[in-house]
Short mmCIF file of N, CA and C in Angstrom, two decimals:
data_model
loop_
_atom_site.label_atom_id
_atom_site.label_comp_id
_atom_site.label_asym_id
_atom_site.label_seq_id
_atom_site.Cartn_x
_atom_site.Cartn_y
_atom_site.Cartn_z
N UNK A 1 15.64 -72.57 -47.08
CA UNK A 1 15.03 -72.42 -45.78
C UNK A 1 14.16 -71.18 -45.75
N UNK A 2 13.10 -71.19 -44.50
CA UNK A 2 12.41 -69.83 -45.05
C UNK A 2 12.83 -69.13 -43.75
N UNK A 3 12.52 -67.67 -44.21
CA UNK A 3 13.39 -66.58 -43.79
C UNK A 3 12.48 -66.57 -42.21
N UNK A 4 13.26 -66.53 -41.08
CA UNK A 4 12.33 -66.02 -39.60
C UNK A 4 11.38 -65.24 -39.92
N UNK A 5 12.05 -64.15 -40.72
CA UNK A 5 11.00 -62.70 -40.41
C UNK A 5 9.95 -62.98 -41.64
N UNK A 6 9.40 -63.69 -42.52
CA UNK A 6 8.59 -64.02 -43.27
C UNK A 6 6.82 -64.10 -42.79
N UNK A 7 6.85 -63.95 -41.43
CA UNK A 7 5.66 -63.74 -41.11
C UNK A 7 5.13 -62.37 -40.17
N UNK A 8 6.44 -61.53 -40.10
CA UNK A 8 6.15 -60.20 -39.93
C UNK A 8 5.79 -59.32 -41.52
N UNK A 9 4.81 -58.84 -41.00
CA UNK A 9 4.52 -57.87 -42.32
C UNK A 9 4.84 -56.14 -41.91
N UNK A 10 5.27 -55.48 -42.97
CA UNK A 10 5.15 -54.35 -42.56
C UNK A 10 4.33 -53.47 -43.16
N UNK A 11 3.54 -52.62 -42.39
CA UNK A 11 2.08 -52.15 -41.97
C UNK A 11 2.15 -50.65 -42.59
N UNK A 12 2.16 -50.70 -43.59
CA UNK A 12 1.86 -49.42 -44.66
C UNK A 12 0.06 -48.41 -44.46
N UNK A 13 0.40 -47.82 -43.46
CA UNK A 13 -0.88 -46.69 -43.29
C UNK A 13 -1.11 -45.82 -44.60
N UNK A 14 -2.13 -46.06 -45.30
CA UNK A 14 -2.24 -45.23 -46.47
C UNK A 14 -3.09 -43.79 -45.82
N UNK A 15 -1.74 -42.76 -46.19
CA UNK A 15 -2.78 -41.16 -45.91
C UNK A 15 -4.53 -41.07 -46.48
N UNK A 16 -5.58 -40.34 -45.46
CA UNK A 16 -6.69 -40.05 -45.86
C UNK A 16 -6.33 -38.77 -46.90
N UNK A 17 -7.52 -38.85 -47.58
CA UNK A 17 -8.16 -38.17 -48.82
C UNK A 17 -7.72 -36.51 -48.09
N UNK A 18 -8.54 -36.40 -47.39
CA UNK A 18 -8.77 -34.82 -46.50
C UNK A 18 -7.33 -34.78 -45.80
N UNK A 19 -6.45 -35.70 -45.41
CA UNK A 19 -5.09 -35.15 -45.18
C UNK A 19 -4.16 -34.63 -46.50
N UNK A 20 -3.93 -35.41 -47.21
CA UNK A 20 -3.69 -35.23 -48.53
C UNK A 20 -3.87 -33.93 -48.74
N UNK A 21 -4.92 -33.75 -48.80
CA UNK A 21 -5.56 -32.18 -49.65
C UNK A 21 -5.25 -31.47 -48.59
N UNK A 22 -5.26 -31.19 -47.06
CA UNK A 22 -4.54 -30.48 -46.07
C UNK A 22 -2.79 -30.20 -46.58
N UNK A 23 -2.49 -31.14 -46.98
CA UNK A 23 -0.98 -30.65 -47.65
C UNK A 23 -1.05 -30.20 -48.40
N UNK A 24 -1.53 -30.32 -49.88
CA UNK A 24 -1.48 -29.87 -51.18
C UNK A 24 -1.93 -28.58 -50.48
N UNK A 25 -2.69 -27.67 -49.74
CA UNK A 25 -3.61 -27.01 -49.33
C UNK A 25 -2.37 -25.79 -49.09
N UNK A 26 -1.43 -26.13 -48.09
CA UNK A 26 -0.36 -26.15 -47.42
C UNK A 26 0.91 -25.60 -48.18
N UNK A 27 1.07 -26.52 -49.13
CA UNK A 27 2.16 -26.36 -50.49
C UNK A 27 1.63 -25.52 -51.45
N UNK A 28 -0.10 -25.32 -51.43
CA UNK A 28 -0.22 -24.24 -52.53
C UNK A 28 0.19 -23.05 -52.05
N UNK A 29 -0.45 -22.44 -50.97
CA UNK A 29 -0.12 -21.44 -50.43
C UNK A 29 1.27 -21.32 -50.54
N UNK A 30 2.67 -21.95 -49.75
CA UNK A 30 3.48 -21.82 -50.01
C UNK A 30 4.06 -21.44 -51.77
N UNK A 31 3.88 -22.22 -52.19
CA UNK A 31 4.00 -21.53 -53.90
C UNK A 31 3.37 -20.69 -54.16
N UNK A 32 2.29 -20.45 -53.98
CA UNK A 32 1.63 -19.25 -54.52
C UNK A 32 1.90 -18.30 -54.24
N UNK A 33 2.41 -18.04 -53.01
CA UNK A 33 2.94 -16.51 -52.71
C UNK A 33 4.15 -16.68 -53.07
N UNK A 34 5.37 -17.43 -53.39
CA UNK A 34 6.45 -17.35 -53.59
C UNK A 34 6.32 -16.97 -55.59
N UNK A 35 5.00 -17.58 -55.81
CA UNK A 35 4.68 -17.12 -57.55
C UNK A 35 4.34 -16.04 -57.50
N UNK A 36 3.45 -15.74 -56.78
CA UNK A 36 2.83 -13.76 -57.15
C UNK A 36 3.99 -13.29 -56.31
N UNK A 37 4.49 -13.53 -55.71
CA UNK A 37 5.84 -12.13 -55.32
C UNK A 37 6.62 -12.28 -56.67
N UNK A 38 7.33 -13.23 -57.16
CA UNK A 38 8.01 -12.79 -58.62
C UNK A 38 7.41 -12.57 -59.40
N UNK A 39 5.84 -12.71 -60.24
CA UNK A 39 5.14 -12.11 -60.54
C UNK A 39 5.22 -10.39 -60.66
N UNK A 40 4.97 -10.50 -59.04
CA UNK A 40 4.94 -8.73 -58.99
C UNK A 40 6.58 -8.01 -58.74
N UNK A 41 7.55 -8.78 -58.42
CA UNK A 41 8.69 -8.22 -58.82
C UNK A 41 8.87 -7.84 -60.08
N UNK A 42 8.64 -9.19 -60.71
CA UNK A 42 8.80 -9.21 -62.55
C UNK A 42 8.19 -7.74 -63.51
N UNK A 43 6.92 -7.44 -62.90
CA UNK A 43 6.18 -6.55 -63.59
C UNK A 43 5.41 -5.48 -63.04
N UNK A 44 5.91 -5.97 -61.41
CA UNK A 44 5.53 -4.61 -60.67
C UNK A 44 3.98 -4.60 -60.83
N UNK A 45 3.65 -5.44 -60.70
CA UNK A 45 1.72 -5.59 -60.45
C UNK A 45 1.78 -6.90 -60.10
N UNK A 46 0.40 -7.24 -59.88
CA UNK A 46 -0.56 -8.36 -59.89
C UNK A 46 -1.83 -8.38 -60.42
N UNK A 47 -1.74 -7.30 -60.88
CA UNK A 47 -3.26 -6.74 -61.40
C UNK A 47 -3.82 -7.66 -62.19
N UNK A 48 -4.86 -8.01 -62.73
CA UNK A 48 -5.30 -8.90 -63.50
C UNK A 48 -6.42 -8.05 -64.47
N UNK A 49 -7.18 -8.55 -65.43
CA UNK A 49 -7.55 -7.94 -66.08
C UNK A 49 -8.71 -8.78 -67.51
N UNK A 50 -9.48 -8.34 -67.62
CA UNK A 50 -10.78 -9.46 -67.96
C UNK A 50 -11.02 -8.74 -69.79
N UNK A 51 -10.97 -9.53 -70.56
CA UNK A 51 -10.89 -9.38 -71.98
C UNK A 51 -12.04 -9.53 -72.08
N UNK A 52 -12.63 -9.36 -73.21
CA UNK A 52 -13.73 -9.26 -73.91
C UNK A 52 -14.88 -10.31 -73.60
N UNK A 53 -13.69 -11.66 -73.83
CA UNK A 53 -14.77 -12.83 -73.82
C UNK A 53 -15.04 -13.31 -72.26
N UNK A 54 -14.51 -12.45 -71.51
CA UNK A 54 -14.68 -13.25 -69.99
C UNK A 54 -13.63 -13.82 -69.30
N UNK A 55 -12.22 -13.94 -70.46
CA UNK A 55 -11.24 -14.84 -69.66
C UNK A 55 -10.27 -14.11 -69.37
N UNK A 56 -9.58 -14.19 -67.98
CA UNK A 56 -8.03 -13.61 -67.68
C UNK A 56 -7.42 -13.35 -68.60
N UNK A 57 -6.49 -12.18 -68.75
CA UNK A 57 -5.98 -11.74 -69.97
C UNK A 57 -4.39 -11.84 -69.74
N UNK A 58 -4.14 -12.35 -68.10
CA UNK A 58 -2.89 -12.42 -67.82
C UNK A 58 -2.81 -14.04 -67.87
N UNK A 59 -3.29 -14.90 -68.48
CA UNK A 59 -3.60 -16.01 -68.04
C UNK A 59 -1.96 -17.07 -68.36
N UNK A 60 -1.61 -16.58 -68.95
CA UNK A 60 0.00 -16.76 -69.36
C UNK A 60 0.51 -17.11 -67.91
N UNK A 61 0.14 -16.70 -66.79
CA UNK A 61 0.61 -17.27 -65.88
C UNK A 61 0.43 -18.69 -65.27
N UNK A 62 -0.40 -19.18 -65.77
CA UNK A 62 -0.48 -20.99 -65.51
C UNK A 62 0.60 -21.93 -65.76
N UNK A 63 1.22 -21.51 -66.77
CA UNK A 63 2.39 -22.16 -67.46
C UNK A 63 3.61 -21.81 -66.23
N UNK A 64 4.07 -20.92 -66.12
CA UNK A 64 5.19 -20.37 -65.41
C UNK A 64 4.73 -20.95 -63.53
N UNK A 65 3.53 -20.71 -62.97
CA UNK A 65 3.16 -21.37 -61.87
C UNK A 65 3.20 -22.64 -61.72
N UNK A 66 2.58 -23.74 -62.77
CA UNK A 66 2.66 -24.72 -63.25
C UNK A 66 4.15 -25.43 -62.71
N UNK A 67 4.93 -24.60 -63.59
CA UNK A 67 6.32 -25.45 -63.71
C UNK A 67 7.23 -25.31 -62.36
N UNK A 68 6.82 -23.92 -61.54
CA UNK A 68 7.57 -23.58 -60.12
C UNK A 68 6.66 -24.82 -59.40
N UNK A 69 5.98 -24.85 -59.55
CA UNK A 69 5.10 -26.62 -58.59
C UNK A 69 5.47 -27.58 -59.07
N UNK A 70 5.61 -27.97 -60.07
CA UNK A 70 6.36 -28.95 -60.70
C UNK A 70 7.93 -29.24 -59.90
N UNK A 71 8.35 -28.38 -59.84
CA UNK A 71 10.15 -28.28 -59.38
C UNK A 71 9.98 -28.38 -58.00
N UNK A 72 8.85 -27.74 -57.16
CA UNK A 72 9.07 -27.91 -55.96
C UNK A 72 8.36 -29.00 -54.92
N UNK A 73 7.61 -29.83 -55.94
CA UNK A 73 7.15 -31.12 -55.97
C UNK A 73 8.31 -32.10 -55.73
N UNK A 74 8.80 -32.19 -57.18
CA UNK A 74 9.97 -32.92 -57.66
C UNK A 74 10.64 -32.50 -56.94
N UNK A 75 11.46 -31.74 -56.95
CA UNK A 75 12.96 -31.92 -55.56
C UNK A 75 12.66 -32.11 -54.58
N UNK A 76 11.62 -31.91 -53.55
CA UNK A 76 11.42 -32.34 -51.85
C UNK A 76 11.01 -33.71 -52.03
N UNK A 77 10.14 -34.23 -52.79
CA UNK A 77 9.55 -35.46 -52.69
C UNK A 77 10.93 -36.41 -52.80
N UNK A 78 11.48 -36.53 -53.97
CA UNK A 78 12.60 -36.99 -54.44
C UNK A 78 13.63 -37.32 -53.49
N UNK A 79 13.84 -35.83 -52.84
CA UNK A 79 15.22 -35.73 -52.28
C UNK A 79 14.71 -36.53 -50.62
N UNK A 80 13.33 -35.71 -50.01
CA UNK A 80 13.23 -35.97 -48.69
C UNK A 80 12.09 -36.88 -48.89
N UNK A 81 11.39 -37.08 -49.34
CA UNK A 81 10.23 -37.77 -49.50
C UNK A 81 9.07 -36.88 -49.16
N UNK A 82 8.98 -36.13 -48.47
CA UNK A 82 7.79 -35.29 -47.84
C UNK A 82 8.25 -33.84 -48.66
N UNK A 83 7.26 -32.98 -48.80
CA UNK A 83 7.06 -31.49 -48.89
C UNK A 83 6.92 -30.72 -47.31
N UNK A 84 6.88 -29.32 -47.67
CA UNK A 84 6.19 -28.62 -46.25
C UNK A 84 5.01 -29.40 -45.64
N UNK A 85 4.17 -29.27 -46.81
CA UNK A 85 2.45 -29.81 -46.27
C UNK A 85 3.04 -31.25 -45.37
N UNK A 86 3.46 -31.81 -46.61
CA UNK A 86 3.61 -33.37 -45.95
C UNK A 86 4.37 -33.50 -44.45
N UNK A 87 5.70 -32.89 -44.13
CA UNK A 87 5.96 -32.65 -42.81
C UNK A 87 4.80 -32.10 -41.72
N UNK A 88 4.30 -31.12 -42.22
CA UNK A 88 3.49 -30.73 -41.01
C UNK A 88 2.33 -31.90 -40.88
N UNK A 89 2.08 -32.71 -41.79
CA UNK A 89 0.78 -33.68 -41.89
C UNK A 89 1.32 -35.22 -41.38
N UNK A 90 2.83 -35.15 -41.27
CA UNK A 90 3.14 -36.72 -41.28
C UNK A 90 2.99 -37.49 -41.93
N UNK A 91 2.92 -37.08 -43.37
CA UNK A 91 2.70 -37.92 -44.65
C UNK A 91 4.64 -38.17 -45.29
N UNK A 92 4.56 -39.09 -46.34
CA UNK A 92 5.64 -38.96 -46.86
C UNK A 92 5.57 -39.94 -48.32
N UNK A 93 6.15 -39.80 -49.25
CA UNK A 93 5.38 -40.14 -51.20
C UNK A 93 6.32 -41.46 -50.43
N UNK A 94 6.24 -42.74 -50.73
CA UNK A 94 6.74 -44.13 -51.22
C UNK A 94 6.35 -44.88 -52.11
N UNK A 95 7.23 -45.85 -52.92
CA UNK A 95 6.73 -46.38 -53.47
C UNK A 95 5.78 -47.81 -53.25
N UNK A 96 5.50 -48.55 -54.19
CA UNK A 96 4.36 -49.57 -53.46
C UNK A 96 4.89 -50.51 -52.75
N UNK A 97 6.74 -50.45 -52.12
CA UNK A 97 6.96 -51.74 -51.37
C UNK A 97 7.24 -50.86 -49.99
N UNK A 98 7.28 -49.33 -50.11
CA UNK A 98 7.27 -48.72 -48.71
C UNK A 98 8.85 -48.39 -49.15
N UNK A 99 9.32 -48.60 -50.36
CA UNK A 99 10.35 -47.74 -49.95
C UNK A 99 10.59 -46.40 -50.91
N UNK A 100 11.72 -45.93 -50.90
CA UNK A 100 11.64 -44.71 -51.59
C UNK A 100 11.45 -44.74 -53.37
N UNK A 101 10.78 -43.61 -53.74
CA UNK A 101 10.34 -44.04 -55.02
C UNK A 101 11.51 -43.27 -55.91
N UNK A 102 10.93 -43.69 -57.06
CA UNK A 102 11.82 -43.55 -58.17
C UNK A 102 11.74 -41.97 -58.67
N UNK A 103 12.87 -41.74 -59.49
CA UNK A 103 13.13 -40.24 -59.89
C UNK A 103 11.52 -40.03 -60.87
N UNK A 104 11.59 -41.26 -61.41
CA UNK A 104 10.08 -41.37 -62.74
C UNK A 104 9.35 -41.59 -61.75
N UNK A 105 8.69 -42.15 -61.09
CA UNK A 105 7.68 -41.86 -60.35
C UNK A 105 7.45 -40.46 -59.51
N UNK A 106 8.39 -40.05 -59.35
CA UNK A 106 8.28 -38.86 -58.09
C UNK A 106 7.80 -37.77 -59.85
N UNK A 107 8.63 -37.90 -60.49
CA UNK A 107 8.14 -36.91 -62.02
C UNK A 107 6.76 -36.79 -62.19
N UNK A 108 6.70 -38.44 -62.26
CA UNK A 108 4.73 -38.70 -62.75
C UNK A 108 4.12 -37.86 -62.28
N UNK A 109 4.18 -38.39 -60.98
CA UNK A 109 3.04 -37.63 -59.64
C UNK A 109 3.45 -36.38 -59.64
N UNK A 110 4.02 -35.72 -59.53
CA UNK A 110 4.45 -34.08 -59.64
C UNK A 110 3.83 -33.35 -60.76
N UNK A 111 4.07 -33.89 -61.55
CA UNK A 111 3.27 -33.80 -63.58
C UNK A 111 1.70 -33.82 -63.18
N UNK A 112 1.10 -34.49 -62.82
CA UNK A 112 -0.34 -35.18 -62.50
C UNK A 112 -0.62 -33.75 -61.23
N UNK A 113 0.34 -33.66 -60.35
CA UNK A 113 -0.23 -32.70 -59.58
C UNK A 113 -0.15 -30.80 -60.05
N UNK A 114 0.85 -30.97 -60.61
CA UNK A 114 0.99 -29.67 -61.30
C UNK A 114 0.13 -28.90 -62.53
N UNK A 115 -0.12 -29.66 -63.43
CA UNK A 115 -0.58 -29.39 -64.85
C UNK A 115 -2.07 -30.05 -64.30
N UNK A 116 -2.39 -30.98 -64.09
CA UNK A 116 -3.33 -31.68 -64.36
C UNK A 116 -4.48 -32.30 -63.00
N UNK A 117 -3.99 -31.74 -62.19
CA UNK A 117 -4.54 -32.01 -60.59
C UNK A 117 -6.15 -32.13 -60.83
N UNK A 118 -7.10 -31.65 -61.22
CA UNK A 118 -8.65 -32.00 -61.34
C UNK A 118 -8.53 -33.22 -62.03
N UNK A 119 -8.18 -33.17 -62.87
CA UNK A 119 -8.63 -34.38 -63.86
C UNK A 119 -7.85 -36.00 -62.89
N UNK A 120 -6.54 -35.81 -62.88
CA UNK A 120 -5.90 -36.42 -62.06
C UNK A 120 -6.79 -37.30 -60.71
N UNK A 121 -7.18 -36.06 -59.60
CA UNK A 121 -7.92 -36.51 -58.91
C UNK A 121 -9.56 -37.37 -59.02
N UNK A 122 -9.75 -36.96 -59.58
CA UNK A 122 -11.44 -37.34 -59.97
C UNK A 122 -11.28 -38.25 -60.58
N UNK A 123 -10.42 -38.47 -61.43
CA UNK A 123 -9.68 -40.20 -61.91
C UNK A 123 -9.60 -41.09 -61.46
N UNK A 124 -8.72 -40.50 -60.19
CA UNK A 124 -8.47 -41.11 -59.38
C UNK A 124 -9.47 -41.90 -58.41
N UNK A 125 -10.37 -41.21 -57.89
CA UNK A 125 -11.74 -41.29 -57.49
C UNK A 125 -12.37 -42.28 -57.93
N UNK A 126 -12.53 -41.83 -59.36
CA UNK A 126 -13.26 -43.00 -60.36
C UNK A 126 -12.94 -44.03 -60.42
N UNK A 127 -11.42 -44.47 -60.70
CA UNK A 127 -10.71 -45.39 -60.85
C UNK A 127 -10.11 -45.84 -59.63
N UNK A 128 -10.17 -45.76 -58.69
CA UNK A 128 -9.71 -45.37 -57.20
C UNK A 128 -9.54 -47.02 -56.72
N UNK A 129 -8.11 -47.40 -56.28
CA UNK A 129 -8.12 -48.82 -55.99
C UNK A 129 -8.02 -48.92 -54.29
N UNK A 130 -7.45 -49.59 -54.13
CA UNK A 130 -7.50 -49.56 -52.23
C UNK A 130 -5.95 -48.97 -52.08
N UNK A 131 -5.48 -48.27 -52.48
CA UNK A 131 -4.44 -48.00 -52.48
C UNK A 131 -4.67 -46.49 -51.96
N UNK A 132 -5.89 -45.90 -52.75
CA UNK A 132 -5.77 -44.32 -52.35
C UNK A 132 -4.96 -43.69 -53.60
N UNK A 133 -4.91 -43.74 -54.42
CA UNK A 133 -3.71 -43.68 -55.55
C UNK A 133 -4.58 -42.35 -56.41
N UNK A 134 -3.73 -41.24 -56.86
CA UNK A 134 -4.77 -40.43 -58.15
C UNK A 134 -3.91 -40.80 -59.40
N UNK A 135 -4.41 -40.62 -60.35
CA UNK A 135 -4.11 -41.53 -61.76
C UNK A 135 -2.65 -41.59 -61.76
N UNK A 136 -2.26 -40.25 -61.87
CA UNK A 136 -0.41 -40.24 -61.36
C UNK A 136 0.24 -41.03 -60.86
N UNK A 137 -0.30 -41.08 -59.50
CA UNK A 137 0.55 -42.16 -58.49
C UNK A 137 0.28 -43.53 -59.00
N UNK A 138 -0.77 -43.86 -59.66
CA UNK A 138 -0.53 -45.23 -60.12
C UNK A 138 0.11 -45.46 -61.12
N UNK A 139 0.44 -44.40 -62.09
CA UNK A 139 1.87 -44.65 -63.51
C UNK A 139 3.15 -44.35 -62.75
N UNK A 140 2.83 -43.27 -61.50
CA UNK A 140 4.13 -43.43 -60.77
C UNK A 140 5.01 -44.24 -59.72
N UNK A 141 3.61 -45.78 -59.47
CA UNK A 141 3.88 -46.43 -58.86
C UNK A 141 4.31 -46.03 -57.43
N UNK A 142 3.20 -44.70 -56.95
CA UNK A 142 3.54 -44.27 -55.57
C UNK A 142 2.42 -44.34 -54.65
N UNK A 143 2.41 -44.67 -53.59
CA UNK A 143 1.20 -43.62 -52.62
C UNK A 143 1.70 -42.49 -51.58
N UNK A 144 0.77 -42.46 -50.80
CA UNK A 144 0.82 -41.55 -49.83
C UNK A 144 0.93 -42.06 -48.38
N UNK A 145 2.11 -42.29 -47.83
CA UNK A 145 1.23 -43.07 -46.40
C UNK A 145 1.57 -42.40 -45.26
N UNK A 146 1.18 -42.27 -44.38
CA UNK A 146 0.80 -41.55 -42.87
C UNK A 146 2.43 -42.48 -42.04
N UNK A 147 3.01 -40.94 -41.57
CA UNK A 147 4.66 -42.06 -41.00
C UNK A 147 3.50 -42.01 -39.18
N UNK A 148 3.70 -43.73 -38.98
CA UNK A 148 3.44 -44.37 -38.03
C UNK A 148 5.13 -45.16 -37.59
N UNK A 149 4.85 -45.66 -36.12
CA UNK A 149 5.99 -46.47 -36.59
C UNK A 149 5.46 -47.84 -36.84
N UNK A 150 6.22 -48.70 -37.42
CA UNK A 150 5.93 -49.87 -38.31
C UNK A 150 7.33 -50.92 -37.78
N UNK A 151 6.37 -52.23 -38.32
CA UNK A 151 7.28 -53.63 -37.77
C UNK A 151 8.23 -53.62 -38.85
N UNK A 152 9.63 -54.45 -38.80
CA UNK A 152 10.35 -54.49 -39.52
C UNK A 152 10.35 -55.25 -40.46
N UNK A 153 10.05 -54.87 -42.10
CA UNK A 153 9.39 -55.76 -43.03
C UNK A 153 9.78 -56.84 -43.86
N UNK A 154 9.27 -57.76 -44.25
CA UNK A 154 9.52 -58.66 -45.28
C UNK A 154 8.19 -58.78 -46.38
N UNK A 155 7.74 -57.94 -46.39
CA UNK A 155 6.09 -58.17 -46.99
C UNK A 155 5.32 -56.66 -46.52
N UNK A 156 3.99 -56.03 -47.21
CA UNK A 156 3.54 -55.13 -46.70
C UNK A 156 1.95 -55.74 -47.14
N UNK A 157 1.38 -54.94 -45.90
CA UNK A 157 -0.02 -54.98 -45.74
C UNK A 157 -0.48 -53.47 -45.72
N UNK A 158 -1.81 -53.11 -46.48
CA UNK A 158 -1.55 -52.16 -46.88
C UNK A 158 -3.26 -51.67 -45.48
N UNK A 159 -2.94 -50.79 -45.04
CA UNK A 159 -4.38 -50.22 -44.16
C UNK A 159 -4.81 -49.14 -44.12
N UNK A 160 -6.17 -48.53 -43.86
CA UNK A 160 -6.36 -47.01 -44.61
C UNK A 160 -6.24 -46.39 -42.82
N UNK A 161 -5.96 -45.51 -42.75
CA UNK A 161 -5.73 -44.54 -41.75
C UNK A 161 -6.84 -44.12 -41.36
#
């Protein structure tokens, strides 16, 4: 027999581009000062300092920033679905049936946003499906969608915000 609710769909708002980046925007700041304060605990500066050829000489810090975004990606997304940014924006990471995503997906996208965020995005762009997806979220099988409230689902329709 077919199911009553088979012709309700539920209505997946995919977050805009410029909200998105309002969070990430949001969450950098938040990390970043939580990185240069241990930074400057660690070594009692922030000073920076320009070598010969032109490049940061403290540059060793990408790696160590890197991985504190990485972790604080991965555990809020994971655990709550949203970050800071994402709460204050009304966004929240799901996967592509609207429900919560996977430990490997929430990794992907965290990986893609941490280490690799230019390339990631502009990929994304390039390769850009109706989903809104940056290369990440599509190996992580996630998007981004705007919390609306929504019909109770058997199916999703996907709409841009």
């Amino acid at each position: 027999m077919d199911n009553p609710n088979s012709e309700i769909n539920s209505k997946i708002i995919l977050a805009k581009w410029t909200d998105r980046f309002l969070a990430w925007l949001i969450d950098f700041i938040i990390v970043s000062t939580i990185s240069t304060t241990i930074i400057f605990l660690s070594f009692g500066t922030i000073y920076y300092e320009v070598d010969d050829e032109g490049l940061w000489a403290e540059n060793t810090q990408y790696i160590p920033a890197s991985i504190l975004f990485f972790i604080y990606w991965t555990v809020l997304e994971y655990k709550t679905g949203q970050t800071v940014g994402k709460k204050i924006l009304n966004l929240r990471v799901k996967n592509m049936d609207g429900e919560k995503p996977s430990l490997k997906g929430i990794l992907l996208s965290s990986f893609g946003k941490s280490f690799l965020l230019p390339i990631d995005v502009i990929m994304g762009w390039v390769l850009t499906n109706q989903k809104r997806q940056r290369v990440f979220n599509k190996l992580g099988d996630t998007i981004i969608i705007k919390i609306k409230e929504t019909e109770e689902n058997s199916g999703s329709t996907y709409l841009k915000d």
